[in-house]
mmCIF file of C-alpha atoms in Angstrom:
data_model
loop_
_atom_site.group_PDB
_atom_site.id
_atom_site.type_symbol
_atom_site.label_atom_id
_atom_site.label_comp_id
_atom_site.label_asym_id
_atom_site.label_seq_id
_atom_site.Cartn_x
_atom_site.Cartn_y
_atom_site.Cartn_z
ATOM 1 C CA UNK A 52 20.605 54.364 99.190
ATOM 2 C CA UNK A 53 18.994 57.733 99.873
ATOM 3 C CA UNK A 54 20.694 60.956 100.689
ATOM 4 C CA UNK A 55 19.408 60.697 104.304
ATOM 5 C CA UNK A 56 20.850 57.342 104.751
ATOM 6 C CA UNK A 57 24.190 58.257 103.550
ATOM 7 C CA UNK A 58 24.135 61.379 105.540
ATOM 8 C CA UNK A 59 23.196 59.236 108.761
ATOM 9 C CA UNK A 60 26.118 56.798 107.995
ATOM 10 C CA UNK A 61 28.575 59.893 107.531
ATOM 11 C CA UNK A 62 27.300 61.018 111.012
ATOM 12 C CA UNK A 63 27.777 57.481 112.779
ATOM 13 C CA UNK A 64 31.267 57.442 111.155
ATOM 14 C CA UNK A 65 31.934 60.817 112.508
ATOM 15 C CA UNK A 66 30.989 59.649 115.861
ATOM 16 C CA UNK A 67 33.062 56.549 115.947
ATOM 17 C CA UNK A 68 35.958 58.810 114.712
ATOM 18 C CA UNK A 69 35.694 60.974 117.767
ATOM 19 C CA UNK A 70 35.780 57.885 119.943
ATOM 20 C CA UNK A 71 38.873 56.428 118.099
ATOM 21 C CA UNK A 72 40.826 59.645 118.263
ATOM 22 C CA UNK A 73 40.258 60.050 122.046
ATOM 23 C CA UNK A 74 40.905 56.312 122.411
ATOM 24 C CA UNK A 75 44.247 56.290 120.527
ATOM 25 C CA UNK A 76 45.555 59.630 121.671
ATOM 26 C CA UNK A 77 44.599 60.050 125.298
ATOM 27 C CA UNK A 78 43.161 56.793 126.780
ATOM 28 C CA UNK A 79 45.727 53.997 125.275
ATOM 29 C CA UNK A 80 49.375 55.687 124.989
ATOM 30 C CA UNK A 81 51.669 55.594 127.848
ATOM 31 C CA UNK A 82 50.420 58.172 130.290
ATOM 32 C CA UNK A 83 47.028 57.272 129.744
ATOM 33 C CA UNK A 84 44.819 54.659 131.494
ATOM 34 C CA UNK A 85 47.885 52.508 132.109
ATOM 35 C CA UNK A 86 49.264 55.456 134.375
ATOM 36 C CA UNK A 87 46.451 54.456 136.982
ATOM 37 C CA UNK A 88 48.170 51.532 139.016
ATOM 38 C CA UNK A 89 45.046 49.358 139.469
ATOM 39 C CA UNK A 90 44.701 49.252 135.710
ATOM 40 C CA UNK A 91 48.464 48.968 135.123
ATOM 41 C CA UNK A 92 48.323 45.864 137.201
ATOM 42 C CA UNK A 93 45.149 44.420 135.649
ATOM 43 C CA UNK A 94 44.652 45.232 132.044
ATOM 44 C CA UNK A 95 41.049 43.927 132.211
ATOM 45 C CA UNK A 96 40.017 46.675 134.608
ATOM 46 C CA UNK A 97 40.762 49.182 131.809
ATOM 47 C CA UNK A 98 38.074 47.722 129.863
ATOM 48 C CA UNK A 99 35.628 47.801 132.629
ATOM 49 C CA UNK A 100 36.641 51.285 133.631
ATOM 50 C CA UNK A 101 35.853 52.456 129.884
ATOM 51 C CA UNK A 102 32.609 50.662 129.972
ATOM 52 C CA UNK A 103 31.330 52.032 133.174
ATOM 53 C CA UNK A 104 32.436 55.538 132.220
ATOM 54 C CA UNK A 105 30.994 55.096 128.606
ATOM 55 C CA UNK A 106 27.439 54.179 130.286
ATOM 56 C CA UNK A 107 27.939 57.145 132.924
ATOM 57 C CA UNK A 108 28.408 59.430 129.875
ATOM 58 C CA UNK A 109 25.364 58.149 127.829
ATOM 59 C CA UNK A 110 23.104 58.546 130.931
ATOM 60 C CA UNK A 111 24.543 62.059 131.910
ATOM 61 C CA UNK A 112 24.376 63.147 128.257
ATOM 62 C CA UNK A 113 20.901 61.886 127.550
ATOM 63 C CA UNK A 114 19.463 62.995 130.821
ATOM 64 C CA UNK A 115 20.485 66.749 130.557
ATOM 65 C CA UNK A 116 19.794 66.987 126.881
ATOM 66 C CA UNK A 117 16.019 66.079 127.678
ATOM 67 C CA UNK A 118 15.944 68.489 130.826
ATOM 68 C CA UNK A 119 17.520 71.318 128.789
ATOM 69 C CA UNK A 120 14.801 70.463 126.118
ATOM 70 C CA UNK A 121 12.094 70.740 128.767
ATOM 71 C CA UNK A 122 13.556 74.151 130.078
ATOM 72 C CA UNK A 123 13.796 75.693 126.680
ATOM 73 C CA UNK A 124 10.143 74.650 125.937
ATOM 74 C CA UNK A 125 9.136 76.430 129.102
ATOM 75 C CA UNK A 126 11.102 79.319 128.253
ATOM 76 C CA UNK A 127 9.618 79.447 124.666
ATOM 77 C CA UNK A 128 6.065 79.285 125.907
ATOM 78 C CA UNK A 129 5.168 75.722 125.796
ATOM 79 C CA UNK A 130 3.710 73.245 128.471
ATOM 80 C CA UNK A 131 5.268 69.701 128.898
ATOM 81 C CA UNK A 132 2.951 66.835 128.161
ATOM 82 C CA UNK A 133 5.523 64.249 128.435
ATOM 83 C CA UNK A 134 9.210 63.836 128.840
ATOM 84 C CA UNK A 135 10.831 60.336 127.968
ATOM 85 C CA UNK A 136 14.379 59.693 128.795
ATOM 86 C CA UNK A 137 15.527 56.020 128.155
ATOM 87 C CA UNK A 138 12.091 54.697 128.107
ATOM 88 C CA UNK A 139 11.356 56.278 131.528
ATOM 89 C CA UNK A 140 8.238 58.544 130.652
ATOM 90 C CA UNK A 141 6.394 61.066 132.566
ATOM 91 C CA UNK A 142 3.512 62.214 130.896
ATOM 92 C CA UNK A 143 -0.107 64.058 131.376
ATOM 93 C CA UNK A 144 -3.279 62.206 130.809
ATOM 94 C CA UNK A 145 -6.765 62.897 131.274
ATOM 95 C CA UNK A 146 -8.612 60.713 133.649
ATOM 96 C CA UNK A 147 -12.042 61.289 135.023
ATOM 97 C CA UNK A 148 -12.109 64.570 133.774
ATOM 98 C CA UNK A 149 -8.913 65.693 135.366
ATOM 99 C CA UNK A 150 -5.410 65.951 133.974
ATOM 100 C CA UNK A 151 -3.004 63.641 135.965
ATOM 101 C CA UNK A 152 0.578 62.849 135.659
ATOM 102 C CA UNK A 153 1.536 59.412 134.913
ATOM 103 C CA UNK A 154 4.812 57.341 134.829
ATOM 104 C CA UNK A 155 5.487 54.565 132.374
ATOM 105 C CA UNK A 156 8.674 52.279 131.961
ATOM 106 C CA UNK A 157 10.216 51.157 128.811
ATOM 107 C CA UNK A 158 8.230 53.469 126.482
ATOM 108 C CA UNK A 159 9.559 53.757 122.962
ATOM 109 C CA UNK A 160 10.434 57.317 121.627
ATOM 110 C CA UNK A 161 11.450 59.113 118.594
ATOM 111 C CA UNK A 162 15.108 60.236 119.386
ATOM 112 C CA UNK A 163 18.359 58.999 120.128
ATOM 113 C CA UNK A 164 18.131 58.670 123.989
ATOM 114 C CA UNK A 165 14.733 60.572 124.719
ATOM 115 C CA UNK A 166 11.763 62.650 123.586
ATOM 116 C CA UNK A 167 9.833 65.524 124.799
ATOM 117 C CA UNK A 168 6.440 66.307 123.838
ATOM 118 C CA UNK A 169 4.924 69.995 124.294
ATOM 119 C CA UNK A 170 2.070 71.977 123.527
ATOM 120 C CA UNK A 171 2.053 75.855 122.745
ATOM 121 C CA UNK A 172 0.629 78.051 125.553
ATOM 122 C CA UNK A 173 0.105 80.813 123.198
ATOM 123 C CA UNK A 174 -0.206 81.360 119.627
ATOM 124 C CA UNK A 175 3.265 82.952 119.181
ATOM 125 C CA UNK A 176 5.204 80.249 121.210
ATOM 126 C CA UNK A 177 8.835 80.181 120.152
ATOM 127 C CA UNK A 178 10.331 76.739 119.765
ATOM 128 C CA UNK A 179 13.859 77.852 119.136
ATOM 129 C CA UNK A 180 15.079 77.801 122.875
ATOM 130 C CA UNK A 181 13.927 74.240 123.153
ATOM 131 C CA UNK A 182 16.270 73.187 120.302
ATOM 132 C CA UNK A 183 19.080 75.556 121.208
ATOM 133 C CA UNK A 184 19.325 75.042 125.142
ATOM 134 C CA UNK A 185 20.702 71.440 124.673
ATOM 135 C CA UNK A 186 23.549 73.106 122.811
ATOM 136 C CA UNK A 187 24.395 75.490 125.857
ATOM 137 C CA UNK A 188 24.574 72.274 127.983
ATOM 138 C CA UNK A 189 27.384 70.783 125.614
ATOM 139 C CA UNK A 190 29.266 74.263 125.767
ATOM 140 C CA UNK A 191 28.829 74.014 129.891
ATOM 141 C CA UNK A 192 30.007 70.532 129.797
ATOM 142 C CA UNK A 193 33.096 71.139 127.555
ATOM 143 C CA UNK A 194 33.698 74.203 129.794
ATOM 144 C CA UNK A 195 33.466 71.929 132.903
ATOM 145 C CA UNK A 196 35.820 69.554 131.219
ATOM 146 C CA UNK A 197 38.419 72.113 130.647
ATOM 147 C CA UNK A 198 38.139 73.342 134.367
ATOM 148 C CA UNK A 199 38.363 69.911 135.511
ATOM 149 C CA UNK A 200 41.568 68.847 133.632
ATOM 150 C CA UNK A 201 43.420 72.146 134.718
ATOM 151 C CA UNK A 202 42.628 71.604 138.371
ATOM 152 C CA UNK A 203 43.570 67.819 138.162
ATOM 153 C CA UNK A 204 46.594 68.703 136.314
ATOM 154 C CA UNK A 205 47.927 71.625 138.496
ATOM 155 C CA UNK A 206 46.929 69.114 141.545
ATOM 156 C CA UNK A 207 48.921 66.199 140.283
ATOM 157 C CA UNK A 208 52.134 68.019 139.768
ATOM 158 C CA UNK A 209 52.970 66.925 143.217
ATOM 159 C CA UNK A 210 50.523 64.049 143.611
ATOM 160 C CA UNK A 211 49.466 62.087 140.689
ATOM 161 C CA UNK A 212 47.230 59.693 142.774
ATOM 162 C CA UNK A 213 44.847 57.291 141.189
ATOM 163 C CA UNK A 214 41.712 59.078 142.390
ATOM 164 C CA UNK A 215 42.670 62.153 140.452
ATOM 165 C CA UNK A 216 43.790 60.123 137.383
ATOM 166 C CA UNK A 217 40.525 58.291 137.455
ATOM 167 C CA UNK A 218 38.571 61.415 137.694
ATOM 168 C CA UNK A 219 40.569 62.882 134.933
ATOM 169 C CA UNK A 220 40.034 59.965 132.545
ATOM 170 C CA UNK A 221 36.387 59.441 133.354
ATOM 171 C CA UNK A 222 35.652 63.163 132.547
ATOM 172 C CA UNK A 223 37.748 62.562 129.151
ATOM 173 C CA UNK A 224 35.201 59.573 128.488
ATOM 174 C CA UNK A 225 32.065 61.270 129.416
ATOM 175 C CA UNK A 226 32.642 64.502 127.587
ATOM 176 C CA UNK A 227 33.752 62.599 124.470
ATOM 177 C CA UNK A 228 30.367 60.910 124.628
ATOM 178 C CA UNK A 229 29.088 64.411 125.039
ATOM 179 C CA UNK A 230 30.931 65.426 121.867
ATOM 180 C CA UNK A 231 29.291 62.411 119.995
ATOM 181 C CA UNK A 232 25.905 63.477 121.063
ATOM 182 C CA UNK A 233 26.460 66.980 119.933
ATOM 183 C CA UNK A 234 27.520 65.787 116.427
ATOM 184 C CA UNK A 235 24.415 63.809 115.944
ATOM 185 C CA UNK A 236 22.112 66.159 117.600
ATOM 186 C CA UNK A 237 23.274 69.225 115.488
ATOM 187 C CA UNK A 238 23.641 68.177 112.193
ATOM 188 C CA UNK A 239 21.557 70.749 110.182
ATOM 189 C CA UNK A 240 20.081 67.914 107.899
ATOM 190 C CA UNK A 241 17.460 65.464 108.099
ATOM 191 C CA UNK A 242 18.921 61.956 109.215
ATOM 192 C CA UNK A 243 17.336 58.827 110.731
ATOM 193 C CA UNK A 244 15.408 60.878 113.121
ATOM 194 C CA UNK A 245 14.513 64.643 113.474
ATOM 195 C CA UNK A 246 17.576 66.216 115.137
ATOM 196 C CA UNK A 247 17.697 69.823 116.845
ATOM 197 C CA UNK A 248 19.892 70.828 114.102
ATOM 198 C CA UNK A 249 17.332 70.075 111.443
ATOM 199 C CA UNK A 250 14.703 71.806 113.507
ATOM 200 C CA UNK A 251 16.739 74.877 113.692
ATOM 201 C CA UNK A 252 16.900 75.083 109.846
ATOM 202 C CA UNK A 253 13.210 74.664 109.610
ATOM 203 C CA UNK A 254 12.403 76.906 112.387
ATOM 204 C CA UNK A 255 14.316 79.597 110.626
ATOM 205 C CA UNK A 256 11.191 80.251 108.549
ATOM 206 C CA UNK A 257 8.070 81.414 110.332
ATOM 207 C CA UNK A 258 5.540 79.239 108.386
ATOM 208 C CA UNK A 259 7.348 76.314 109.991
ATOM 209 C CA UNK A 260 6.818 77.700 113.404
ATOM 210 C CA UNK A 261 3.133 78.312 112.890
ATOM 211 C CA UNK A 262 2.672 74.744 111.432
ATOM 212 C CA UNK A 263 4.812 73.290 114.151
ATOM 213 C CA UNK A 264 2.600 75.007 116.768
ATOM 214 C CA UNK A 265 -0.508 74.051 115.195
ATOM 215 C CA UNK A 266 0.348 70.380 115.029
ATOM 216 C CA UNK A 267 1.506 70.304 118.600
ATOM 217 C CA UNK A 268 -1.933 71.735 119.769
ATOM 218 C CA UNK A 269 -4.032 69.279 117.571
ATOM 219 C CA UNK A 270 -1.876 66.375 119.059
ATOM 220 C CA UNK A 271 -2.359 67.995 122.677
ATOM 221 C CA UNK A 272 -6.127 67.652 122.147
ATOM 222 C CA UNK A 273 -5.787 64.091 121.418
ATOM 223 C CA UNK A 274 -3.615 63.429 124.459
ATOM 224 C CA UNK A 275 -5.631 65.311 126.794
ATOM 225 C CA UNK A 276 -9.220 64.153 125.505
ATOM 226 C CA UNK A 277 -10.208 67.698 124.446
ATOM 227 C CA UNK A 278 -12.178 68.899 121.633
ATOM 228 C CA UNK A 279 -9.888 68.815 118.100
ATOM 229 C CA UNK A 280 -9.130 72.162 116.660
ATOM 230 C CA UNK A 281 -10.156 73.035 112.979
ATOM 231 C CA UNK A 282 -7.555 72.253 110.363
ATOM 232 C CA UNK A 283 -7.071 74.929 107.848
ATOM 233 C CA UNK A 284 -4.180 73.357 105.508
ATOM 234 C CA UNK A 285 -1.370 75.425 104.179
ATOM 235 C CA UNK A 286 -0.799 76.069 100.603
ATOM 236 C CA UNK A 287 3.064 76.509 101.137
ATOM 237 C CA UNK A 288 4.761 73.159 101.547
ATOM 238 C CA UNK A 289 7.507 72.361 103.909
ATOM 239 C CA UNK A 290 8.151 69.394 106.218
ATOM 240 C CA UNK A 291 6.164 70.854 109.021
ATOM 241 C CA UNK A 292 3.197 72.352 106.833
ATOM 242 C CA UNK A 293 3.085 68.701 105.090
ATOM 243 C CA UNK A 294 2.874 67.245 108.302
ATOM 244 C CA UNK A 295 0.266 69.405 109.535
ATOM 245 C CA UNK A 296 -1.773 69.114 106.131
ATOM 246 C CA UNK A 297 -1.765 65.277 106.720
ATOM 247 C CA UNK A 298 -4.004 65.579 109.900
ATOM 248 C CA UNK A 299 -6.619 66.950 107.534
ATOM 249 C CA UNK A 300 -5.978 64.438 104.844
ATOM 250 C CA UNK A 301 -6.573 61.497 107.563
ATOM 251 C CA UNK A 302 -9.701 63.153 108.564
ATOM 252 C CA UNK A 303 -10.698 63.488 104.921
ATOM 253 C CA UNK A 304 -10.129 59.629 104.549
ATOM 254 C CA UNK A 305 -12.210 58.911 107.677
ATOM 255 C CA UNK A 306 -15.055 60.986 105.913
ATOM 256 C CA UNK A 307 -14.369 58.965 102.548
ATOM 257 C CA UNK A 308 -13.677 62.343 100.819
ATOM 258 C CA UNK A 309 -11.077 60.738 98.768
ATOM 259 C CA UNK A 310 -11.280 63.745 96.086
ATOM 260 C CA UNK A 311 -10.114 66.477 98.394
ATOM 261 C CA UNK A 312 -7.629 64.040 100.239
ATOM 262 C CA UNK A 313 -5.885 63.265 96.987
ATOM 263 C CA UNK A 314 -5.836 67.098 95.967
ATOM 264 C CA UNK A 315 -4.032 68.019 99.304
ATOM 265 C CA UNK A 316 -1.838 65.096 99.032
ATOM 266 C CA UNK A 317 -0.854 65.752 95.461
ATOM 267 C CA UNK A 318 0.008 69.462 96.625
ATOM 268 C CA UNK A 319 2.499 68.258 99.228
ATOM 269 C CA UNK A 320 4.301 65.454 96.558
ATOM 270 C CA UNK A 321 4.364 67.632 93.535
ATOM 271 C CA UNK A 322 7.760 68.979 94.387
ATOM 272 C CA UNK A 323 9.598 66.089 96.360
ATOM 273 C CA UNK A 324 12.564 68.721 97.020
ATOM 274 C CA UNK A 325 10.289 70.654 99.343
ATOM 275 C CA UNK A 326 10.445 67.742 101.992
ATOM 276 C CA UNK A 327 12.570 65.008 103.457
ATOM 277 C CA UNK A 328 13.162 62.012 101.644
ATOM 278 C CA UNK A 329 11.539 59.885 104.323
ATOM 279 C CA UNK A 330 8.410 62.197 104.477
ATOM 280 C CA UNK A 331 8.202 61.878 100.628
ATOM 281 C CA UNK A 332 8.261 57.911 100.725
ATOM 282 C CA UNK A 333 5.700 58.000 103.710
ATOM 283 C CA UNK A 334 3.196 60.356 102.161
ATOM 284 C CA UNK A 335 3.526 58.597 98.627
ATOM 285 C CA UNK A 336 2.321 55.364 100.423
ATOM 286 C CA UNK A 337 -0.551 57.326 101.766
ATOM 287 C CA UNK A 338 -1.666 58.238 98.333
ATOM 288 C CA UNK A 339 -1.641 54.418 97.319
ATOM 289 C CA UNK A 340 -3.847 53.855 100.223
ATOM 290 C CA UNK A 341 -6.318 56.500 99.147
ATOM 291 C CA UNK A 342 -6.061 54.871 95.461
ATOM 292 C CA UNK A 343 -7.096 51.680 96.720
ATOM 293 C CA UNK A 344 -9.905 52.752 98.740
ATOM 294 C CA UNK A 345 -11.300 55.086 96.075
ATOM 295 C CA UNK A 346 -11.383 52.037 93.830
ATOM 296 C CA UNK A 347 -13.172 50.280 96.398
ATOM 297 C CA UNK A 348 -10.542 47.431 96.319
ATOM 298 C CA UNK A 349 -11.190 46.799 92.467
ATOM 299 C CA UNK A 350 -7.774 46.767 90.934
ATOM 300 C CA UNK A 351 -7.364 45.822 87.388
ATOM 301 C CA UNK A 352 -4.339 44.410 85.585
ATOM 302 C CA UNK A 353 -3.264 47.952 84.529
ATOM 303 C CA UNK A 354 -3.224 49.258 88.204
ATOM 304 C CA UNK A 355 -1.389 46.245 89.516
ATOM 305 C CA UNK A 356 1.334 46.730 86.841
ATOM 306 C CA UNK A 357 1.415 50.411 87.695
ATOM 307 C CA UNK A 358 1.925 49.595 91.272
ATOM 308 C CA UNK A 359 4.868 47.288 90.544
ATOM 309 C CA UNK A 360 6.614 49.941 88.439
ATOM 310 C CA UNK A 361 6.746 52.506 91.385
ATOM 311 C CA UNK A 362 9.989 53.823 92.700
ATOM 312 C CA UNK A 363 12.048 50.856 94.273
ATOM 313 C CA UNK A 364 12.408 52.736 97.732
ATOM 314 C CA UNK A 365 8.759 53.329 98.112
ATOM 315 C CA UNK A 366 8.023 49.737 97.372
ATOM 316 C CA UNK A 367 10.752 48.757 99.794
ATOM 317 C CA UNK A 368 9.171 51.356 102.526
ATOM 318 C CA UNK A 369 6.033 49.670 102.147
ATOM 319 C CA UNK A 370 7.169 46.123 102.124
ATOM 320 C CA UNK A 371 9.355 46.627 105.467
ATOM 321 C CA UNK A 372 6.473 48.301 107.126
ATOM 322 C CA UNK A 373 8.808 50.892 108.278
ATOM 323 C CA UNK A 374 6.247 52.873 110.173
ATOM 324 C CA UNK A 375 2.676 52.379 111.817
ATOM 325 C CA UNK A 376 1.184 54.290 108.850
ATOM 326 C CA UNK A 377 2.511 51.777 106.373
ATOM 327 C CA UNK A 378 0.990 48.680 107.700
ATOM 328 C CA UNK A 379 -2.652 49.468 106.371
ATOM 329 C CA UNK A 380 -0.948 50.151 102.867
ATOM 330 C CA UNK A 381 1.074 46.834 103.066
ATOM 331 C CA UNK A 382 -2.121 45.077 103.909
ATOM 332 C CA UNK A 383 -4.085 46.181 100.892
ATOM 333 C CA UNK A 384 -1.073 45.410 98.613
ATOM 334 C CA UNK A 385 -0.311 42.211 99.765
ATOM 335 C CA UNK A 386 -4.011 41.303 100.110
ATOM 336 C CA UNK A 387 -5.476 42.729 96.861
ATOM 337 C CA UNK A 388 -2.514 42.730 94.701
ATOM 338 C CA UNK A 389 -0.091 39.852 95.776
ATOM 339 C CA UNK A 390 -3.227 37.712 97.081
ATOM 340 C CA UNK A 391 -1.181 36.264 99.937
ATOM 341 C CA UNK A 392 -3.293 35.216 102.904
ATOM 342 C CA UNK A 393 -0.404 34.210 104.939
ATOM 343 C CA UNK A 394 1.135 37.673 104.508
ATOM 344 C CA UNK A 395 -2.182 39.099 105.578
ATOM 345 C CA UNK A 396 -2.260 37.361 108.705
ATOM 346 C CA UNK A 397 1.601 38.210 109.485
ATOM 347 C CA UNK A 398 0.789 41.873 108.921
ATOM 348 C CA UNK A 399 -2.315 41.716 111.061
ATOM 349 C CA UNK A 400 -0.058 40.214 113.934
ATOM 350 C CA UNK A 401 2.974 42.598 113.524
ATOM 351 C CA UNK A 402 0.547 45.632 113.369
ATOM 352 C CA UNK A 403 -0.925 44.672 116.585
ATOM 353 C CA UNK A 404 2.334 44.552 118.365
ATOM 354 C CA UNK A 405 3.560 47.727 116.679
ATOM 355 C CA UNK A 406 0.386 49.365 117.672
ATOM 356 C CA UNK A 407 0.790 48.521 121.318
ATOM 357 C CA UNK A 408 4.344 49.728 121.287
ATOM 358 C CA UNK A 409 3.810 53.007 119.268
ATOM 359 C CA UNK A 410 4.046 56.551 120.986
ATOM 360 C CA UNK A 411 2.238 58.300 118.230
ATOM 361 C CA UNK A 412 -0.501 60.418 119.396
ATOM 362 C CA UNK A 413 -2.254 59.287 116.287
ATOM 363 C CA UNK A 414 -1.974 55.620 116.880
ATOM 364 C CA UNK A 415 -5.817 55.104 117.560
ATOM 365 C CA UNK A 416 -6.550 56.981 114.098
ATOM 366 C CA UNK A 417 -3.984 54.370 112.585
ATOM 367 C CA UNK A 418 -5.836 51.622 114.098
ATOM 368 C CA UNK A 419 -9.299 52.902 112.659
ATOM 369 C CA UNK A 420 -7.608 53.163 109.276
ATOM 370 C CA UNK A 421 -6.036 49.809 109.517
ATOM 371 C CA UNK A 422 -9.564 48.213 110.294
ATOM 372 C CA UNK A 423 -11.073 49.961 107.293
ATOM 373 C CA UNK A 424 -8.421 48.465 105.073
ATOM 374 C CA UNK A 425 -9.109 45.037 106.752
ATOM 375 C CA UNK A 426 -12.849 45.587 106.167
ATOM 376 C CA UNK A 427 -12.388 46.211 102.635
ATOM 377 C CA UNK A 428 -10.225 43.318 102.265
ATOM 378 C CA UNK A 429 -12.507 41.127 103.809
ATOM 379 C CA UNK A 430 -15.532 42.298 101.642
ATOM 380 C CA UNK A 431 -13.468 41.022 98.573
ATOM 381 C CA UNK A 432 -13.061 37.338 99.866
#
C-alpha cells in the first residue's frame, strides 16, 4: 500500500469519525432527534430525516464549493471553460468558428463532487483565490451554523416546536457534511484526487504557478480548437512541471522522436520524491510504452524478464488499466509480452468505453497513441 493510499484511508476514516461523533453526541441522545414529536412517534422517520438532510448537505456543499472555485478563478484572472457539479456540466466549445456554451448531463469529473476547468487570461494569473475561496465558504457556513443554533435556542426557550427543532438538526447535519468536505478538500497532501489543500502547497512555489498556467493554456487551445502554443520543458521537476513536460513528451512520441522523449521522461523519473506516487507510477508506464515503440515491438527474453521484475505497484497500475493513459501500455504488454489475444480484445473494448466517458482534454491524443500501439501489435501477427 502506497503512502497516498494510506493517507486517503486516514482522511476517509476522519470523515467517518466526524459523522459518528455528531451522531452519537448530538442526534442520538435524549434531547436529540427524539425530541421532535413526529420522529419520537415513528423512529423510522428519524432515518428518513437524516438521509434527506445528508443528501441536502452533499448538494449544498458540493454546489457552493464549485461556485466559490469559479469566483476565485475569476478573481485570479482566469476564464471559466467548464464547470461540472455532480455530472451537470456547463462548458464552452468551438462550433462553426464560434465559441458557444453547452450543457451535458452525467459527465464524469476529477473531483469529489465536481470540477472546474479554467484558462488564464494573462501570464501572471494567480490560482490561489480559486483554491482558497471554498475555504471561505466553509467558514461562512460554520458562522451561519452558529447563528442559526443561537437563534433557535433563544426562540425555543418558550416554544420548542417541531419546526424549529427540525431546522436545528437539519442545520447540524448539513454543516457536518460541510466539515467532512473541508477535511477532505484541505488535506495538504496528495490523496486519491488533487485537492485544494495539495494545490495550496504546490502554488506556494512560483514555478508551479507558471507551469500550471502554461498547462491550462495548452489545454484551452485543445478545447477551443485553437493553435497549440509551443512547449518549452522545465528543467526543475515538480508535479506541475512534470505534468506540463509530459505534453512535450507526447508530442515527441507522436513525431517518433523517442530519444528526446526518453531524455525528458528520465528527467522526471530520476528523483521519485519530487513528484507524487501516483504521478511516478503513471509516468513509469509511459516509459515502458516508449521502450516498446523504440524497439519496434521486437522484445527479447531479457526485456520480458526485465519487465516482469518491475516494481509490483507499477505492474499493478498497468494491469488494472487505472487511467486512460495506461490502456496503450497494457495493450502492448498483454499482446507482445503475455501473448494473450483474448485480453487484447478485452483491452480494446474497455478502452473504447473509457474513451467515451473520459473528460480528459487529451483524450483524442491518447486515442491516437492507442491506435499507434494497436498498429504495432497487428504488424507482429
